[in-house]
PDB file of C-alpha atoms and ligand atoms in Angstrom:
ATOM      1  CA  MET A   1      -3.662  86.060-111.208  1.00  0.00           C
ATOM      2  CA  LEU A   2      -3.427  88.690-108.508  1.00  0.00           C
ATOM      3  CA  LYS A   3      -0.923  87.714-105.829  1.00  0.00           C
ATOM      4  CA  ILE A   4      -2.183  88.383-102.329  1.00  0.00           C
ATOM      5  CA  VAL A   5      -0.289  87.693 -99.139  1.00  0.00           C
ATOM      6  CA  ALA A   6      -2.406  86.213 -96.363  1.00  0.00           C
ATOM      7  CA  ALA A   7      -1.117  87.863 -93.209  1.00  0.00           C
ATOM      8  CA  THR A   8      -1.315  84.925 -90.875  1.00  0.00           C
ATOM      9  CA  LYS A   9       1.254  82.609 -89.356  1.00  0.00           C
ATOM     10  CA  ASN A  10      -1.550  80.299 -88.207  1.00  0.00           C
ATOM     11  CA  LYS A  11      -1.846  77.202 -90.436  1.00  0.00           C
ATOM     12  CA  GLY A  12      -5.458  76.585 -89.388  1.00  0.00           C
ATOM     13  CA  LYS A  13      -6.465  80.047 -90.531  1.00  0.00           C
ATOM     14  CA  LEU A  14      -4.492  79.780 -93.775  1.00  0.00           C
ATOM     15  CA  GLU A  15      -6.396  76.602 -94.649  1.00  0.00           C
ATOM     16  CA  GLU A  16      -9.689  78.364 -93.949  1.00  0.00           C
ATOM     17  CA  PHE A  17      -8.657  81.318 -96.150  1.00  0.00           C
ATOM     18  CA  ARG A  18      -7.686  78.991 -99.021  1.00  0.00           C
ATOM     19  CA  ARG A  19     -11.047  77.197 -98.836  1.00  0.00           C
ATOM     20  CA  LEU A  20     -12.959  80.454 -98.698  1.00  0.00           C
ATOM     21  CA  LEU A  21     -11.233  82.130-101.668  1.00  0.00           C
ATOM     22  CA  GLU A  22     -11.204  79.032-103.892  1.00  0.00           C
ATOM     23  CA  GLY A  23     -12.181  79.770-107.493  1.00  0.00           C
ATOM     24  CA  LEU A  24     -11.182  83.466-107.486  1.00  0.00           C
ATOM     25  CA  ALA A  25      -8.375  84.630-109.780  1.00  0.00           C
ATOM     26  CA  VAL A  26      -6.004  85.165-106.889  1.00  0.00           C
ATOM     27  CA  GLU A  27      -2.896  83.359-105.780  1.00  0.00           C
ATOM     28  CA  LEU A  28      -2.730  83.197-102.017  1.00  0.00           C
ATOM     29  CA  ILE A  29       0.788  83.409-100.612  1.00  0.00           C
ATOM     30  CA  SER A  30       1.528  82.953 -96.934  1.00  0.00           C
ATOM     31  CA  TRP A  31       3.341  85.419 -94.697  1.00  0.00           C
ATOM     32  CA  ALA A  32       5.840  82.623 -93.962  1.00  0.00           C
ATOM     33  CA  GLU A  33       6.808  82.445 -97.656  1.00  0.00           C
ATOM     34  CA  VAL A  34       7.480  86.150 -98.224  1.00  0.00           C
ATOM     35  CA  CYS A  35       8.630  87.798 -95.006  1.00  0.00           C
ATOM     36  CA  PRO A  36       8.727  85.373 -92.069  1.00  0.00           C
ATOM     37  CA  GLU A  37      11.042  87.685 -90.147  1.00  0.00           C
ATOM     38  CA  LEU A  38       8.554  90.561 -90.097  1.00  0.00           C
ATOM     39  CA  GLU A  39       6.891  91.026 -86.697  1.00  0.00           C
ATOM     40  CA  VAL A  40       3.867  93.270 -86.359  1.00  0.00           C
ATOM     41  CA  GLU A  41       2.732  94.386 -82.934  1.00  0.00           C
ATOM     42  CA  GLU A  42      -1.025  94.283 -82.568  1.00  0.00           C
ATOM     43  CA  THR A  43      -1.374  97.555 -80.701  1.00  0.00           C
ATOM     44  CA  GLY A  44      -4.891  98.421 -81.898  1.00  0.00           C
ATOM     45  CA  THR A  45      -7.900  98.482 -79.606  1.00  0.00           C
ATOM     46  CA  THR A  46     -10.299  97.144 -82.263  1.00  0.00           C
ATOM     47  CA  PHE A  47     -10.178  94.070 -84.513  1.00  0.00           C
ATOM     48  CA  GLU A  48     -10.265  96.357 -87.574  1.00  0.00           C
ATOM     49  CA  GLN A  49      -7.264  98.390 -86.403  1.00  0.00           C
ATOM     50  CA  ASN A  50      -5.169  95.267 -85.810  1.00  0.00           C
ATOM     51  CA  ALA A  51      -6.115  93.771 -89.179  1.00  0.00           C
ATOM     52  CA  LEU A  52      -5.107  97.024 -90.889  1.00  0.00           C
ATOM     53  CA  LEU A  53      -1.780  97.156 -88.994  1.00  0.00           C
ATOM     54  CA  LYS A  54      -0.820  93.644 -90.192  1.00  0.00           C
ATOM     55  CA  ALA A  55      -2.006  94.051 -93.796  1.00  0.00           C
ATOM     56  CA  ALA A  56      -0.399  97.487 -94.213  1.00  0.00           C
ATOM     57  CA  ALA A  57       2.957  96.333 -92.789  1.00  0.00           C
ATOM     58  CA  ILE A  58       3.141  93.351 -95.163  1.00  0.00           C
ATOM     59  CA  CYS A  59       2.003  95.356 -98.169  1.00  0.00           C
ATOM     60  CA  GLU A  60       4.652  97.963 -97.447  1.00  0.00           C
ATOM     61  CA  ARG A  61       7.385  95.345 -96.953  1.00  0.00           C
ATOM     62  CA  THR A  62       6.577  93.195-100.000  1.00  0.00           C
ATOM     63  CA  GLY A  63       4.960  95.613-102.458  1.00  0.00           C
ATOM     64  CA  LEU A  64       2.179  93.006-102.838  1.00  0.00           C
ATOM     65  CA  ALA A  65      -1.477  93.218-101.894  1.00  0.00           C
ATOM     66  CA  ALA A  66      -1.974  91.775 -98.419  1.00  0.00           C
ATOM     67  CA  PHE A  67      -4.943  90.917 -96.315  1.00  0.00           C
ATOM     68  CA  ALA A  68      -5.159  90.182 -92.631  1.00  0.00           C
ATOM     69  CA  ASP A  69      -7.825  88.900 -90.316  1.00  0.00           C
ATOM     70  CA  ASP A  70      -7.898  89.882 -86.706  1.00  0.00           C
ATOM     71  CA  SER A  71     -10.213  87.804 -84.671  1.00  0.00           C
ATOM     72  CA  GLY A  72     -11.121  86.961 -81.150  1.00  0.00           C
ATOM     73  CA  LEU A  73     -13.632  85.686 -78.701  1.00  0.00           C
ATOM     74  CA  CYS A  74     -15.865  88.083 -76.738  1.00  0.00           C
ATOM     75  CA  ILE A  75     -17.496  86.533 -73.664  1.00  0.00           C
ATOM     76  CA  ASP A  76     -20.404  88.482 -72.167  1.00  0.00           C
ATOM     77  CA  ALA A  77     -19.959  87.206 -68.581  1.00  0.00           C
ATOM     78  CA  LEU A  78     -16.307  88.388 -68.733  1.00  0.00           C
ATOM     79  CA  ASN A  79     -17.286  91.888 -69.944  1.00  0.00           C
ATOM     80  CA  GLY A  80     -16.364  91.106 -73.537  1.00  0.00           C
ATOM     81  CA  GLU A  81     -12.966  89.611 -72.684  1.00  0.00           C
ATOM     82  CA  PRO A  82     -10.644  88.345 -74.047  1.00  0.00           C
ATOM     83  CA  GLY A  83     -11.658  90.341 -77.168  1.00  0.00           C
ATOM     84  CA  VAL A  84      -8.691  91.786 -79.042  1.00  0.00           C
ATOM     85  CA  TYR A  85      -6.415  90.116 -76.491  1.00  0.00           C
ATOM     86  CA  THR A  86      -7.663  86.579 -77.255  1.00  0.00           C
ATOM     87  CA  ALA A  87      -4.316  85.304 -78.575  1.00  0.00           C
ATOM     88  CA  ARG A  88      -2.492  86.560 -75.463  1.00  0.00           C
ATOM     89  CA  TYR A  89      -5.228  85.773 -72.954  1.00  0.00           C
ATOM     90  CA  GLY A  90      -4.084  84.938 -69.441  1.00  0.00           C
ATOM     91  CA  ALA A  91      -0.373  85.561 -70.132  1.00  0.00           C
ATOM     92  CA  GLU A  92       0.033  87.154 -66.669  1.00  0.00           C
ATOM     93  CA  LEU A  93      -1.223  83.947 -65.010  1.00  0.00           C
ATOM     94  CA  LEU A  94      -0.101  81.268 -67.426  1.00  0.00           C
ATOM     95  CA  GLY A  95       3.285  82.710 -68.370  1.00  0.00           C
ATOM     96  CA  ALA A  96       5.186  82.142 -71.610  1.00  0.00           C
ATOM     97  CA  GLY A  97       4.263  78.444 -71.718  1.00  0.00           C
ATOM     98  CA  ALA A  98       0.564  79.191 -72.259  1.00  0.00           C
ATOM     99  CA  THR A  99      -1.159  77.019 -74.850  1.00  0.00           C
ATOM    100  CA  ASP A 100      -4.621  77.022 -76.413  1.00  0.00           C
ATOM    101  CA  ASP A 101      -5.437  74.244 -73.998  1.00  0.00           C
ATOM    102  CA  SER A 102      -4.379  76.147 -70.885  1.00  0.00           C
ATOM    103  CA  ARG A 103      -6.174  79.289 -72.125  1.00  0.00           C
ATOM    104  CA  MET A 104      -9.391  77.317 -72.610  1.00  0.00           C
ATOM    105  CA  ASP A 105      -9.038  75.863 -69.106  1.00  0.00           C
ATOM    106  CA  LEU A 106      -8.645  79.388 -67.748  1.00  0.00           C
ATOM    107  CA  VAL A 107     -11.842  80.516 -69.512  1.00  0.00           C
ATOM    108  CA  LEU A 108     -13.732  77.498 -68.127  1.00  0.00           C
ATOM    109  CA  LYS A 109     -12.413  78.233 -64.636  1.00  0.00           C
ATOM    110  CA  ARG A 110     -13.420  81.913 -64.834  1.00  0.00           C
ATOM    111  CA  LEU A 111     -16.919  80.822 -65.860  1.00  0.00           C
ATOM    112  CA  GLU A 112     -17.294  78.244 -63.088  1.00  0.00           C
ATOM    113  CA  GLY A 113     -20.793  78.468 -61.625  1.00  0.00           C
ATOM    114  CA  VAL A 114     -22.109  80.595 -64.526  1.00  0.00           C
ATOM    115  CA  PRO A 115     -25.267  78.973 -65.929  1.00  0.00           C
ATOM    116  CA  LYS A 116     -25.707  78.228 -69.642  1.00  0.00           C
ATOM    117  CA  GLU A 117     -27.974  81.203 -70.320  1.00  0.00           C
ATOM    118  CA  ARG A 118     -25.262  83.620 -69.114  1.00  0.00           C
ATOM    119  CA  ARG A 119     -22.397  81.935 -70.998  1.00  0.00           C
ATOM    120  CA  THR A 120     -23.189  83.758 -74.271  1.00  0.00           C
ATOM    121  CA  ALA A 121     -20.231  84.702 -76.430  1.00  0.00           C
ATOM    122  CA  ARG A 122     -19.333  85.617 -79.987  1.00  0.00           C
ATOM    123  CA  PHE A 123     -16.379  85.150 -82.260  1.00  0.00           C
ATOM    124  CA  VAL A 124     -15.551  88.258 -84.270  1.00  0.00           C
ATOM    125  CA  SER A 125     -13.388  88.530 -87.372  1.00  0.00           C
ATOM    126  CA  ALA A 126     -12.335  91.714 -89.128  1.00  0.00           C
ATOM    127  CA  ILE A 127     -10.591  91.449 -92.479  1.00  0.00           C
ATOM    128  CA  CYS A 128      -8.626  94.238 -94.044  1.00  0.00           C
ATOM    129  CA  CYS A 129      -6.988  94.086 -97.463  1.00  0.00           C
ATOM    130  CA  VAL A 130      -4.481  96.721 -98.519  1.00  0.00           C
ATOM    131  CA  PHE A 131      -3.387  97.166-102.137  1.00  0.00           C
ATOM    132  CA  PRO A 132      -0.034  98.715-103.108  1.00  0.00           C
ATOM    133  CA  GLU A 133      -1.784 101.619-104.847  1.00  0.00           C
ATOM    134  CA  GLY A 134      -3.497 102.511-101.572  1.00  0.00           C
ATOM    135  CA  LYS A 135      -6.996 101.039-101.944  1.00  0.00           C
ATOM    136  CA  ARG A 136      -8.420  99.239 -98.872  1.00  0.00           C
ATOM    137  CA  LEU A 137     -11.235  96.772 -98.332  1.00  0.00           C
ATOM    138  CA  THR A 138     -12.553  96.066 -94.805  1.00  0.00           C
ATOM    139  CA  CYS A 139     -15.165  93.462 -93.809  1.00  0.00           C
ATOM    140  CA  ARG A 140     -16.455  92.071 -90.513  1.00  0.00           C
ATOM    141  CA  GLY A 141     -18.235  88.871 -89.506  1.00  0.00           C
ATOM    142  CA  GLU A 142     -19.620  87.669 -86.176  1.00  0.00           C
ATOM    143  CA  CYS A 143     -20.826  84.305 -84.930  1.00  0.00           C
ATOM    144  CA  GLU A 144     -23.051  84.081 -81.840  1.00  0.00           C
ATOM    145  CA  GLY A 145     -22.684  81.088 -79.528  1.00  0.00           C
ATOM    146  CA  TYR A 146     -21.859  80.214 -75.945  1.00  0.00           C
ATOM    147  CA  ILE A 147     -19.030  78.788 -73.894  1.00  0.00           C
ATOM    148  CA  GLY A 148     -19.709  75.152 -73.032  1.00  0.00           C
ATOM    149  CA  PHE A 149     -18.898  73.426 -69.762  1.00  0.00           C
ATOM    150  CA  SER A 150     -16.111  71.260 -71.184  1.00  0.00           C
ATOM    151  CA  LYS A 151     -13.790  71.000 -74.193  1.00  0.00           C
ATOM    152  CA  GLU A 152     -15.261  68.795 -76.886  1.00  0.00           C
ATOM    153  CA  GLY A 153     -14.067  67.835 -80.383  1.00  0.00           C
ATOM    154  CA  THR A 154     -10.765  67.614 -82.209  1.00  0.00           C
ATOM    155  CA  GLU A 155     -11.304  69.637 -85.423  1.00  0.00           C
ATOM    156  CA  GLY A 156     -10.301  73.242 -86.014  1.00  0.00           C
ATOM    157  CA  PHE A 157      -7.929  75.210 -83.817  1.00  0.00           C
ATOM    158  CA  GLY A 158      -7.671  77.711 -80.980  1.00  0.00           C
ATOM    159  CA  TYR A 159     -10.758  77.986 -78.787  1.00  0.00           C
ATOM    160  CA  ASP A 160     -12.944  75.788 -81.025  1.00  0.00           C
ATOM    161  CA  PRO A 161     -13.463  73.033 -78.390  1.00  0.00           C
ATOM    162  CA  ILE A 162     -15.201  75.378 -75.912  1.00  0.00           C
ATOM    163  CA  PHE A 163     -17.238  77.527 -78.343  1.00  0.00           C
ATOM    164  CA  TYR A 164     -20.647  76.022 -79.024  1.00  0.00           C
ATOM    165  CA  VAL A 165     -23.337  76.847 -81.547  1.00  0.00           C
ATOM    166  CA  GLY A 166     -26.421  74.811 -80.783  1.00  0.00           C
ATOM    167  CA  GLU A 167     -25.445  71.472 -79.295  1.00  0.00           C
ATOM    168  CA  ARG A 168     -21.982  71.189 -80.847  1.00  0.00           C
ATOM    169  CA  SER A 169     -18.656  72.910 -80.376  1.00  0.00           C
ATOM    170  CA  PHE A 170     -16.841  74.335 -83.419  1.00  0.00           C
ATOM    171  CA  ALA A 171     -14.305  71.513 -82.911  1.00  0.00           C
ATOM    172  CA  GLN A 172     -17.076  68.947 -83.439  1.00  0.00           C
ATOM    173  CA  MET A 173     -17.904  70.394 -86.879  1.00  0.00           C
ATOM    174  CA  SER A 174     -16.237  69.689 -90.215  1.00  0.00           C
ATOM    175  CA  GLY A 175     -14.329  72.560 -91.823  1.00  0.00           C
ATOM    176  CA  GLY A 176     -17.205  73.144 -94.241  1.00  0.00           C
ATOM    177  CA  GLU A 177     -19.835  73.207 -91.492  1.00  0.00           C
ATOM    178  CA  LYS A 178     -17.799  75.697 -89.497  1.00  0.00           C
ATOM    179  CA  ASP A 179     -17.191  77.948 -92.537  1.00  0.00           C
ATOM    180  CA  ALA A 180     -20.939  78.136 -93.197  1.00  0.00           C
ATOM    181  CA  ILE A 181     -21.639  79.837 -89.843  1.00  0.00           C
ATOM    182  CA  SER A 182     -18.325  81.112 -88.536  1.00  0.00           C
ATOM    183  CA  HIS A 183     -17.241  84.711 -88.022  1.00  0.00           C
ATOM    184  CA  ARG A 184     -14.367  84.218 -90.469  1.00  0.00           C
ATOM    185  CA  GLY A 185     -16.618  82.479 -92.975  1.00  0.00           C
ATOM    186  CA  LYS A 186     -19.018  85.429 -92.930  1.00  0.00           C
ATOM    187  CA  ALA A 187     -16.268  88.058 -93.120  1.00  0.00           C
ATOM    188  CA  MET A 188     -14.494  86.115 -95.889  1.00  0.00           C
ATOM    189  CA  ARG A 189     -17.643  85.754 -97.997  1.00  0.00           C
ATOM    190  CA  ARG A 190     -18.132  89.512 -97.788  1.00  0.00           C
ATOM    191  CA  PHE A 191     -14.454  89.996 -98.595  1.00  0.00           C
ATOM    192  CA  ARG A 192     -14.707  87.533-101.488  1.00  0.00           C
ATOM    193  CA  GLU A 193     -17.563  89.558-103.000  1.00  0.00           C
ATOM    194  CA  GLU A 194     -15.721  92.847-102.600  1.00  0.00           C
ATOM    195  CA  LEU A 195     -12.524  91.352-103.994  1.00  0.00           C
ATOM    196  CA  ALA A 196     -14.397  89.910-106.986  1.00  0.00           C
ATOM    197  CA  GLY A 197     -15.780  93.424-107.647  1.00  0.00           C
ATOM    198  CA  PHE A 198     -12.293  94.880-107.324  1.00  0.00           C
ATOM    199  CA  LEU A 199     -10.845  92.289-109.763  1.00  0.00           C
ATOM    200  CA  LYS A 200     -13.463  93.247-112.384  1.00  0.00           C
ATOM    201  CA  GLN A 201     -12.505  96.945-112.335  1.00  0.00           C
TER     202      GLN A 201
HETATM  203  P1  LIG B 301      -5.302  86.665 -84.102  1.00  0.00           P
HETATM  204  O1  LIG B 301      -4.536  85.617 -84.819  1.00  0.00           O
HETATM  205  O2  LIG B 301      -4.518  87.816 -83.595  1.00  0.00           O
HETATM  206  O3  LIG B 301      -6.518  87.079 -84.862  1.00  0.00           O
HETATM  207  O4  LIG B 301      -5.784  85.979 -82.741  1.00  0.00           O
HETATM  208  C1  LIG B 301      -6.971  85.335 -82.694  1.00  0.00           C
HETATM  209  C2  LIG B 301      -7.106  84.534 -81.421  1.00  0.00           C
HETATM  210  O5  LIG B 301      -8.456  84.074 -81.390  1.00  0.00           O
HETATM  211  C3  LIG B 301      -6.228  83.289 -81.380  1.00  0.00           C
HETATM  212  O6  LIG B 301      -5.965  82.947 -80.048  1.00  0.00           O
HETATM  213  C4  LIG B 301      -7.113  82.229 -82.017  1.00  0.00           C
HETATM  214  O7  LIG B 301      -6.804  80.947 -81.561  1.00  0.00           O
HETATM  215  C5  LIG B 301      -8.499  82.690 -81.583  1.00  0.00           C
HETATM  216  N1  LIG B 301      -9.434  82.405 -82.683  1.00  0.00           N
HETATM  217  C6  LIG B 301      -9.729  83.172 -83.752  1.00  0.00           C
HETATM  218  N2  LIG B 301     -10.582  82.567 -84.583  1.00  0.00           N
HETATM  219  C7  LIG B 301     -10.833  81.370 -84.033  1.00  0.00           C
HETATM  220  C8  LIG B 301     -11.625  80.273 -84.448  1.00  0.00           C
HETATM  221  O8  LIG B 301     -12.261  80.245 -85.509  1.00  0.00           O
HETATM  222  N3  LIG B 301     -11.620  79.229 -83.619  1.00  0.00           N
HETATM  223  C9  LIG B 301     -10.930  79.197 -82.447  1.00  0.00           C
HETATM  224  N4  LIG B 301     -10.153  80.166 -82.030  1.00  0.00           N
HETATM  225  C10 LIG B 301     -10.099  81.265 -82.821  1.00  0.00           C
END
């Protein structure tokens, strides 16, 4: 079993990763288990750069293979924002007490008056895996959708209640339904294939 650290402190994401790598000869360990004190600043300007920063820092600290996902929501009517700043969106307005809920409200407010056809958006996920001997794997997945007019659903995490594909928000889908179409699902399936190839070498 190859031990790989999943570079996320987000329990929702960790669950998704576990589901998506099930059946491979890897043991997924969480960041919280191996180096909870390590902080990595996401200073990159692309999802790929931020994923690499996190994976490389954990690999260097632990000597174990590590993979990270950097993801975010790009909203066309907001010129692609929040993009790589999705996790910190609206900090200047909402302050330190910002929550997913207040960030979603801010997005809905900024889109007030924007009709459905101009509310297009996509979730993007970049995954980077770094191995101690220096090899790297990088994959990307995108999911096209739109920002709804209200928050709906209780599943998932983050911005799921306002991101719609078809008639339903991500938060109205089961984990399996979301995985089948989500940005992270797509990136992880590509990653899974590349990792399976790597494990055979
Ligand atoms: P990261 O953890 O630095 O990648 O930040 C990602 C940001 O995008 C966080 O605010 C997440 O809540 C949000 N995000 C990423 N993927 C999803 C998703 O699948 N659903 C809802 N929000 C997401």
